[in-house]
Tab-separated table of C-alpha atoms and ligand atoms in Angstrom:
chain	number	residue	atom	x	y	z
Z	428	UNK	CA	109.722	133.073	115.320
Z	429	UNK	CA	111.192	132.461	111.895
Z	430	UNK	CA	109.056	135.283	110.559
Z	431	UNK	CA	111.867	137.785	110.228
Z	432	UNK	CA	113.767	135.504	107.894
Z	433	UNK	CA	110.958	133.732	106.084
Z	434	UNK	CA	109.087	136.847	105.049
Z	435	UNK	CA	112.237	138.058	103.344
Z	436	UNK	CA	111.277	141.529	104.450
Z	437	UNK	CA	114.457	142.526	106.183
Z	438	UNK	CA	116.390	144.738	103.821
Z	439	UNK	CA	117.546	147.117	106.538
Z	440	UNK	CA	118.043	145.854	110.076
Z	441	UNK	CA	118.769	147.921	113.162
Z	442	UNK	CA	120.550	146.123	115.994
Z	443	UNK	CA	120.620	147.802	119.389
Z	444	UNK	CA	123.939	146.672	120.846
Z	445	UNK	CA	124.898	146.205	124.476
Z	446	UNK	CA	126.232	148.964	126.712
Z	447	UNK	CA	129.387	147.563	128.315
Z	448	UNK	CA	132.698	146.534	126.807
Z	449	UNK	CA	132.589	142.946	128.078
Z	450	UNK	CA	128.957	142.451	127.028
Z	451	UNK	CA	129.733	143.918	123.622
Z	452	UNK	CA	132.519	141.405	123.090
Z	453	UNK	CA	130.301	138.570	124.290
Z	454	UNK	CA	127.613	139.661	121.799
Z	455	UNK	CA	129.998	139.344	118.823
Z	456	UNK	CA	129.039	135.717	118.074
Z	457	UNK	CA	125.405	136.853	117.820
Z	458	UNK	CA	126.336	139.621	115.367
Z	459	UNK	CA	128.386	137.167	113.340
Z	460	UNK	CA	125.385	134.840	113.161
Z	461	UNK	CA	123.055	137.634	112.030
Z	462	UNK	CA	125.505	138.461	109.253
Z	463	UNK	CA	125.660	134.802	108.221
Z	464	UNK	CA	121.894	134.366	108.210
Z	465	UNK	CA	121.111	137.685	106.521
Z	466	UNK	CA	124.016	138.150	104.097
Z	467	UNK	CA	122.250	140.695	101.907
Z	468	UNK	CA	120.644	142.750	104.658
Z	469	UNK	CA	122.095	146.160	105.473
Z	470	UNK	CA	122.878	146.015	109.204
Z	471	UNK	CA	123.147	149.154	111.313
Z	472	UNK	CA	124.360	148.819	114.878
Z	473	UNK	CA	123.196	151.403	117.416
Z	474	UNK	CA	125.535	151.627	120.415
Z	475	UNK	CA	126.748	154.010	123.076
Z	476	UNK	CA	129.875	155.955	122.060
Z	477	UNK	CA	132.201	154.315	124.581
Z	478	UNK	CA	131.821	150.835	123.061
Z	479	UNK	CA	131.653	151.877	119.410
Z	480	UNK	CA	135.401	151.377	118.805
Z	481	UNK	CA	134.901	147.642	119.240
Z	482	UNK	CA	133.125	147.575	115.890
Z	483	UNK	CA	135.642	149.606	113.893
Z	484	UNK	CA	136.293	147.597	110.771
Z	485	UNK	CA	133.849	144.910	111.885
Z	486	UNK	CA	132.764	142.595	109.060
Z	487	UNK	CA	129.513	141.841	110.878
Z	488	UNK	CA	127.840	145.240	110.478
Z	489	UNK	CA	127.574	147.779	107.676
Z	490	UNK	CA	127.207	150.919	109.776
Z	491	UNK	CA	127.587	151.984	113.395
Z	492	UNK	CA	125.325	154.702	114.759
Z	493	UNK	CA	126.035	156.369	118.072
Z	494	UNK	CA	123.419	156.727	120.747
Z	495	UNK	CA	124.976	159.753	122.437
Z	496	UNK	CA	122.697	159.863	125.450
Z	497	UNK	CA	124.990	162.208	127.381
Z	498	UNK	CA	125.344	164.547	124.412
Z	499	UNK	CA	123.130	165.186	121.420
Z	500	UNK	CA	120.603	162.553	122.433
Z	501	UNK	CA	120.350	163.695	126.070
Z	502	UNK	CA	117.001	164.585	127.570
Z	503	UNK	CA	113.588	164.571	125.917
Z	504	UNK	CA	114.705	166.715	122.965
Z	505	UNK	CA	117.680	164.460	122.356
Z	506	UNK	CA	115.566	161.324	122.472
Z	507	UNK	CA	113.167	162.842	119.947
Z	508	UNK	CA	116.162	163.622	117.720
Z	509	UNK	CA	117.236	159.983	117.927
Z	510	UNK	CA	113.716	158.684	117.241
Z	511	UNK	CA	113.551	160.894	114.135
Z	512	UNK	CA	116.900	159.553	112.917
Z	513	UNK	CA	115.736	155.985	113.461
Z	514	UNK	CA	112.456	156.716	111.669
Z	515	UNK	CA	114.365	158.130	108.700
Z	516	UNK	CA	116.665	155.088	108.633
Z	517	UNK	CA	114.164	153.015	106.671
Z	518	UNK	CA	114.570	150.009	108.946
Z	519	UNK	CA	112.309	147.008	108.380
Z	520	UNK	CA	113.228	145.419	111.674
Z	521	UNK	CA	114.999	146.047	114.964
Z	522	UNK	CA	116.821	143.385	116.951
Z	523	UNK	CA	117.406	144.370	120.559
Z	524	UNK	CA	120.432	142.713	122.128
Z	525	UNK	CA	120.133	145.185	124.970
Z	526	UNK	CA	117.438	144.325	127.493
Z	527	UNK	CA	116.103	147.726	128.483
Z	528	UNK	CA	112.528	148.933	128.165
Z	529	UNK	CA	113.861	152.084	126.537
Z	530	UNK	CA	115.358	150.164	123.613
Z	531	UNK	CA	111.916	148.768	122.773
Z	532	UNK	CA	110.196	152.108	123.294
Z	533	UNK	CA	112.573	154.031	121.015
Z	534	UNK	CA	112.183	151.551	118.150
Z	535	UNK	CA	108.398	151.468	118.625
Z	536	UNK	CA	108.164	155.266	118.565
Z	537	UNK	CA	110.408	155.299	115.471
Z	538	UNK	CA	107.785	153.149	113.738
Z	539	UNK	CA	110.099	150.224	112.947
Z	540	UNK	CA	107.567	147.545	111.971
Z	541	UNK	CA	109.281	144.408	113.333
Z	542	UNK	CA	110.818	144.646	116.799
Z	543	UNK	CA	112.434	141.610	118.374
Z	544	UNK	CA	114.162	141.005	121.691
Z	545	UNK	CA	113.931	139.240	124.995
Z	546	UNK	CA	110.722	139.696	126.965
Z	547	UNK	CA	112.356	141.626	129.810
Z	548	UNK	CA	111.940	144.880	131.673
Z	549	UNK	CA	108.142	144.886	131.117
Z	550	UNK	CA	108.586	145.604	127.430
Z	551	UNK	CA	106.928	142.585	125.818
Z	552	UNK	CA	103.929	144.646	124.647
Z	553	UNK	CA	106.241	146.941	122.686
Z	554	UNK	CA	107.779	144.078	120.700
Z	555	UNK	CA	106.331	142.213	117.741
Z	556	UNK	CA	108.644	139.267	118.511
Z	557	UNK	CA	109.075	138.964	122.287
Z	558	UNK	CA	111.277	135.993	123.157
Z	559	UNK	CA	111.192	134.284	126.549
Z	560	UNK	CA	114.529	133.388	128.080
Z	561	UNK	CA	115.319	129.670	127.890
Z	562	UNK	CA	116.026	128.493	131.472
Z	563	UNK	CA	118.960	126.451	130.158
Z	564	UNK	CA	120.797	129.710	129.532
Z	565	UNK	CA	121.362	130.106	133.273
Z	566	UNK	CA	124.042	127.423	133.122
Z	567	UNK	CA	125.684	128.726	129.959
Z	568	UNK	CA	128.169	131.385	129.043
Z	569	UNK	CA	126.679	134.785	128.332
Z	570	UNK	CA	127.569	134.503	124.641
Z	571	UNK	CA	124.769	131.914	124.389
Z	572	UNK	CA	122.293	134.441	125.742
Z	573	UNK	CA	122.741	136.729	122.721
Z	574	UNK	CA	123.345	133.962	120.206
Z	575	UNK	CA	120.244	132.029	121.225
Z	576	UNK	CA	118.063	135.100	120.691
Z	577	UNK	CA	119.361	135.418	117.132
Z	578	UNK	CA	119.008	131.724	116.398
Z	579	UNK	CA	115.438	131.563	117.691
Z	580	UNK	CA	114.460	134.555	115.594
Z	581	UNK	CA	116.376	133.844	112.425
Z	582	UNK	CA	117.936	130.418	112.425
Z	583	UNK	CA	116.999	126.817	111.797
Z	584	UNK	CA	119.116	125.290	114.576
Z	585	UNK	CA	120.018	126.390	118.072
Z	586	UNK	CA	123.557	126.068	119.343
Z	587	UNK	CA	122.030	125.565	122.796
Z	588	UNK	CA	120.611	122.237	121.584
Z	589	UNK	CA	123.984	120.935	120.406
Z	590	UNK	CA	125.293	118.043	122.547
Z	591	UNK	CA	128.814	119.443	122.839
Z	592	UNK	CA	130.089	123.021	123.139
Z	593	UNK	CA	130.153	124.751	119.770
Z	594	UNK	CA	133.300	126.808	120.183
Z	595	UNK	CA	133.391	127.989	116.600
Z	596	UNK	CA	129.916	129.442	117.096
Z	597	UNK	CA	130.417	130.960	120.536
Z	598	UNK	CA	133.975	132.313	120.568
Z	599	UNK	CA	134.130	136.075	120.034
Z	600	UNK	CA	136.744	137.353	117.632
Z	601	UNK	CA	137.983	140.885	117.304
Z	602	UNK	CA	139.688	141.994	114.140
Z	603	UNK	CA	142.189	144.806	114.035
Z	604	UNK	CA	143.108	146.981	111.090
Z	605	UNK	CA	146.844	146.689	110.312
Z	606	UNK	CA	147.227	150.476	110.406
Z	607	UNK	CA	145.807	150.583	113.952
Z	608	UNK	CA	148.288	147.932	115.037
Z	609	UNK	CA	151.161	149.900	113.511
Z	610	UNK	CA	150.054	153.135	115.179
Z	611	UNK	CA	149.690	151.411	118.543
Z	612	UNK	CA	153.177	149.964	118.318
Z	613	UNK	CA	154.604	153.355	117.362
Z	614	UNK	CA	152.879	155.017	120.301
Z	615	UNK	CA	154.158	152.335	122.685
Z	616	UNK	CA	157.680	152.830	121.345
Z	617	UNK	CA	157.344	156.586	121.921
Z	618	UNK	CA	156.255	155.798	125.479
Z	619	UNK	CA	159.432	153.795	126.028
Z	620	UNK	CA	158.469	150.209	125.236
Z	621	UNK	CA	161.449	148.711	123.427
Z	622	UNK	CA	159.888	145.400	122.347
Z	623	UNK	CA	163.229	143.813	123.267
Z	624	UNK	CA	161.562	140.987	125.160
Z	625	UNK	CA	158.075	139.915	126.095
Z	626	UNK	CA	155.470	142.618	126.589
Z	627	UNK	CA	153.059	141.942	129.439
Z	628	UNK	CA	149.825	143.958	129.559
Z	629	UNK	CA	147.945	144.160	132.835
Z	630	UNK	CA	144.468	145.320	133.777
Z	631	UNK	CA	144.471	145.444	137.586
Z	632	UNK	CA	141.143	147.294	137.895
Z	633	UNK	CA	137.521	146.297	137.505
Z	634	UNK	CA	134.886	148.964	137.024
Z	635	UNK	CA	132.237	146.843	138.740
Z	636	UNK	CA	133.875	146.998	142.151
Z	637	UNK	CA	136.768	145.967	144.378
Z	638	UNK	CA	135.438	142.434	144.923
Z	639	UNK	CA	136.725	141.515	141.456
Z	640	UNK	CA	140.216	142.903	142.026
Z	641	UNK	CA	143.248	140.853	142.925
Z	642	UNK	CA	145.564	142.409	145.509
Z	643	UNK	CA	147.674	145.347	144.251
Z	644	UNK	CA	150.958	144.494	145.977
Z	645	UNK	CA	150.698	140.929	144.664
Z	646	UNK	CA	150.385	142.269	141.138
Z	647	UNK	CA	153.492	144.315	141.908
Z	648	UNK	CA	155.457	141.247	143.063
Z	649	UNK	CA	154.457	139.184	140.014
Z	650	UNK	CA	155.310	141.988	137.621
Z	651	UNK	CA	158.684	142.642	139.258
Z	652	UNK	CA	159.531	138.959	139.019
Z	653	UNK	CA	158.468	138.820	135.361
Z	654	UNK	CA	160.633	141.864	134.683
Z	655	UNK	CA	163.651	140.449	136.507
Z	656	UNK	CA	163.501	136.834	135.363
Z	657	UNK	CA	161.861	137.043	131.934
Z	658	UNK	CA	163.013	140.484	130.812
Z	659	UNK	CA	159.358	141.453	130.496
Z	660	UNK	CA	158.251	144.988	129.719
Z	661	UNK	CA	155.071	145.765	131.649
Z	662	UNK	CA	152.192	148.041	130.651
Z	663	UNK	CA	149.366	148.855	133.053
Z	664	UNK	CA	146.064	149.617	131.368
Z	665	UNK	CA	142.790	150.923	132.711
Z	666	UNK	CA	140.443	153.855	132.885
Z	667	UNK	CA	141.163	157.294	134.359
Z	668	UNK	CA	139.271	156.250	137.498
Z	669	UNK	CA	141.506	153.195	137.788
Z	670	UNK	CA	144.739	155.185	137.595
Z	671	UNK	CA	145.203	155.255	141.404
Z	672	UNK	CA	145.162	151.439	141.365
Z	673	UNK	CA	147.940	151.394	138.761
Z	674	UNK	CA	149.944	154.035	140.637
Z	675	UNK	CA	149.641	152.097	143.858
Z	676	UNK	CA	151.015	148.999	142.101
Z	677	UNK	CA	153.905	151.058	140.711
Z	678	UNK	CA	154.609	152.287	144.229
Z	679	UNK	CA	155.197	148.685	145.318
Z	680	UNK	CA	157.459	147.818	142.368
Z	681	UNK	CA	161.195	148.038	141.888
Z	682	UNK	CA	160.751	148.131	138.098
Z	683	UNK	CA	159.084	151.091	136.408
Z	684	UNK	CA	156.185	149.889	134.249
Z	685	UNK	CA	154.453	152.050	131.681
Z	686	UNK	CA	151.159	153.317	133.079
Z	687	UNK	CA	148.546	154.029	130.405
Z	688	UNK	CA	145.477	154.054	132.661
Z	689	UNK	CA	143.200	156.833	131.464
Z	690	UNK	CA	145.509	157.652	128.560
Z	691	UNK	CA	144.025	155.552	125.772
Z	692	UNK	CA	140.832	155.562	123.775
Z	693	UNK	CA	139.085	152.232	123.501
Z	694	UNK	CA	140.430	151.723	119.983
Z	695	UNK	CA	143.980	152.473	121.204
Z	696	UNK	CA	143.495	150.088	124.110
Z	697	UNK	CA	142.392	147.315	121.747
Z	698	UNK	CA	145.330	147.889	119.403
Z	699	UNK	CA	147.830	148.100	122.278
Z	700	UNK	CA	146.551	144.904	123.896
Z	701	UNK	CA	147.128	143.293	120.505
Z	702	UNK	CA	150.825	144.277	120.838
Z	703	UNK	CA	151.191	142.273	124.083
Z	704	UNK	CA	152.550	138.745	124.451
Z	705	UNK	CA	150.528	138.121	127.608
Z	706	UNK	CA	147.638	139.880	129.333
Z	707	UNK	CA	147.108	139.442	133.088
Z	708	UNK	CA	143.779	140.718	134.281
Z	709	UNK	CA	140.851	140.688	136.651
Z	710	UNK	CA	137.411	139.834	135.276
Z	711	UNK	CA	136.799	142.968	133.200
Z	712	UNK	CA	136.078	144.405	129.778
Z	713	UNK	CA	139.788	144.479	128.789
Z	714	UNK	CA	139.957	140.768	129.711
Z	715	UNK	CA	137.306	140.037	127.083
Z	716	UNK	CA	139.091	142.250	124.546
Z	717	UNK	CA	142.394	140.417	125.061
Z	718	UNK	CA	140.831	136.968	124.778
Z	719	UNK	CA	138.874	137.952	121.669
Z	720	UNK	CA	142.091	139.233	120.099
Z	721	UNK	CA	143.660	135.826	120.693
Z	722	UNK	CA	146.259	137.215	123.118
Z	723	UNK	CA	147.276	134.711	125.830
Z	724	UNK	CA	145.096	135.892	128.700
Z	725	UNK	CA	145.528	134.994	132.363
Z	726	UNK	CA	142.319	135.932	134.174
Z	727	UNK	CA	141.988	135.994	137.967
Z	728	UNK	CA	138.444	135.119	139.042
Z	729	UNK	CA	136.759	135.049	142.436
Z	730	UNK	CA	133.494	136.869	143.043
Z	731	UNK	CA	132.118	136.281	139.545
Z	732	UNK	CA	131.189	133.186	137.599
Z	733	UNK	CA	133.728	132.036	135.044
Z	734	UNK	CA	131.151	129.721	133.485
Z	735	UNK	CA	128.984	132.746	132.672
Z	736	UNK	CA	131.526	135.464	131.898
Z	737	UNK	CA	134.934	133.834	131.635
Z	738	UNK	CA	137.291	134.776	128.804
Z	739	UNK	CA	136.709	132.675	125.694
Z	740	UNK	CA	139.241	131.261	123.301
Z	741	UNK	CA	142.023	128.744	123.340
Z	742	UNK	CA	144.564	131.308	124.574
Z	743	UNK	CA	142.736	132.144	127.826
Z	744	UNK	CA	143.372	130.604	131.259
Z	745	UNK	CA	141.383	131.277	134.441
Z	746	UNK	CA	142.761	131.047	137.979
Z	747	UNK	CA	139.901	130.623	140.443
Z	748	UNK	CA	139.988	129.258	143.986
Z	749	UNK	CA	136.269	128.382	143.898
Z	750	UNK	CA	135.760	129.330	147.536
Z	751	UNK	CA	132.487	128.365	149.184
Z	752	UNK	CA	130.890	131.825	148.845
Z	753	UNK	CA	131.831	132.195	145.160
Z	754	UNK	CA	130.345	133.444	142.923
Z	755	UNK	CA	128.711	136.125	145.048
Z	756	UNK	CA	128.493	138.752	142.268
Z	757	UNK	CA	128.888	141.487	144.899
Z	758	UNK	CA	130.709	144.746	144.206
Z	759	UNK	CA	132.478	144.804	147.588
Z	760	UNK	CA	133.428	141.773	149.625
Z	761	UNK	CA	131.499	141.657	152.923
Z	762	UNK	CA	133.959	139.210	154.520
Z	763	UNK	CA	137.710	138.656	154.071
Z	764	UNK	CA	138.053	138.543	150.260
Z	765	UNK	CA	139.332	134.982	150.450
Z	766	UNK	CA	138.474	134.335	146.793
Z	767	UNK	CA	141.276	136.709	145.850
Z	768	UNK	CA	143.680	136.446	148.787
Z	769	UNK	CA	143.975	132.699	148.220
Z	770	UNK	CA	145.405	133.309	144.742
Z	771	UNK	CA	149.127	133.427	145.442
Z	772	UNK	CA	151.931	135.391	143.834
Z	773	UNK	CA	153.755	132.152	143.104
Z	774	UNK	CA	150.953	130.525	141.129
Z	775	UNK	CA	150.216	133.649	139.068
Z	776	UNK	CA	153.924	134.047	138.341
Z	777	UNK	CA	154.377	130.383	137.391
Z	778	UNK	CA	151.326	130.405	135.121
Z	779	UNK	CA	152.455	133.649	133.501
Z	780	UNK	CA	155.902	132.209	132.806
Z	781	UNK	CA	154.384	129.035	131.378
Z	782	UNK	CA	152.132	131.071	129.075
Z	783	UNK	CA	154.989	133.321	127.955
Z	784	UNK	CA	157.131	130.289	127.135
Z	785	UNK	CA	154.264	128.551	125.340
Z	786	UNK	CA	153.884	131.690	123.208
Z	787	UNK	CA	157.431	131.256	121.908
R	2289	LIG	S1	131.909	137.057	149.428
R	2289	LIG	FE1	133.299	135.393	148.847
R	2289	LIG	S2	133.218	135.315	146.604
R	2289	LIG	FE2	132.351	137.294	147.239
R	2289	LIG	S3	134.083	138.708	147.165
R	2289	LIG	FE3	133.963	137.934	149.241
R	2289	LIG	S4	135.332	136.149	149.331
R	2289	LIG	FE4	134.933	136.649	147.170
């Protein structure tokens, strides 16, 4: 499995990135390791448009190509267009962080000679380096899943074999261009944020389903109390589809938070989260963005597994009641949503205050 490195053949590498915001953040340690192991290789990352902003200014890749499967790469003609582009890219090898059969098929049809990825989705025969999943990964954070693939293909040592957690290897980090930070702050000021006190960002949605969401009126109570007692300015983030959730929270609040749900691009969201002093969130893509930016992040977990997908970094805290049915990984709760209803307003408020004070 060291062939990719030892042959010295990889001058141009294509990496097929993951499709979701959270997964893309959790794959950053793997990208960082590829860059470290192949410092002279030109690395092109192929990703869907909606996650591409994560890699703006990234030191781990040289180019980002968009797989616009709802636009110019839609349908059979679009796929052929993409295959032609990949074929003309002069890639020596493709590394597939995404698990789909299609990722292997596209790189095979593009004639990329070395194709490496996990043996999943019945695609092993399309790969020249098909890697079986190490069963130990089941008990590890998802960052290990991507990192271990890279290390088995390119590295000498595996972080998975290390006796203690290798945080410097597995913690995602997101960098932000100073000009993006400045623009985000200007936009927030135009929207009425005065930066007179602490700025608290909130992501009360979760695209996966309602099982992951803490209760809206409890968010409202916590945010009102933070406004009244800490002088906090509150910003609600989310997608357009999540705007009703934010509006419902506003309807329960005495204070008037800024609602930006559906009104930011991903790059604006990243830069605006970076302007916050605290980020309170369900288990979601924005949670991973905040933690990777080093923003103090208070994550409310219930139906999902914090060991596998919790926020990483020293500034992240998880509240989880660890009820007997958790983690169920369901989209909707089939019972009484006790994993979330047992998280009280008081404990979220107290933890938020503690984190705000610790932040200075
Ligand atoms: S089944 Fe249990 S863990 Fe899953 S959403 Fe419901 S209460 Fe939460």
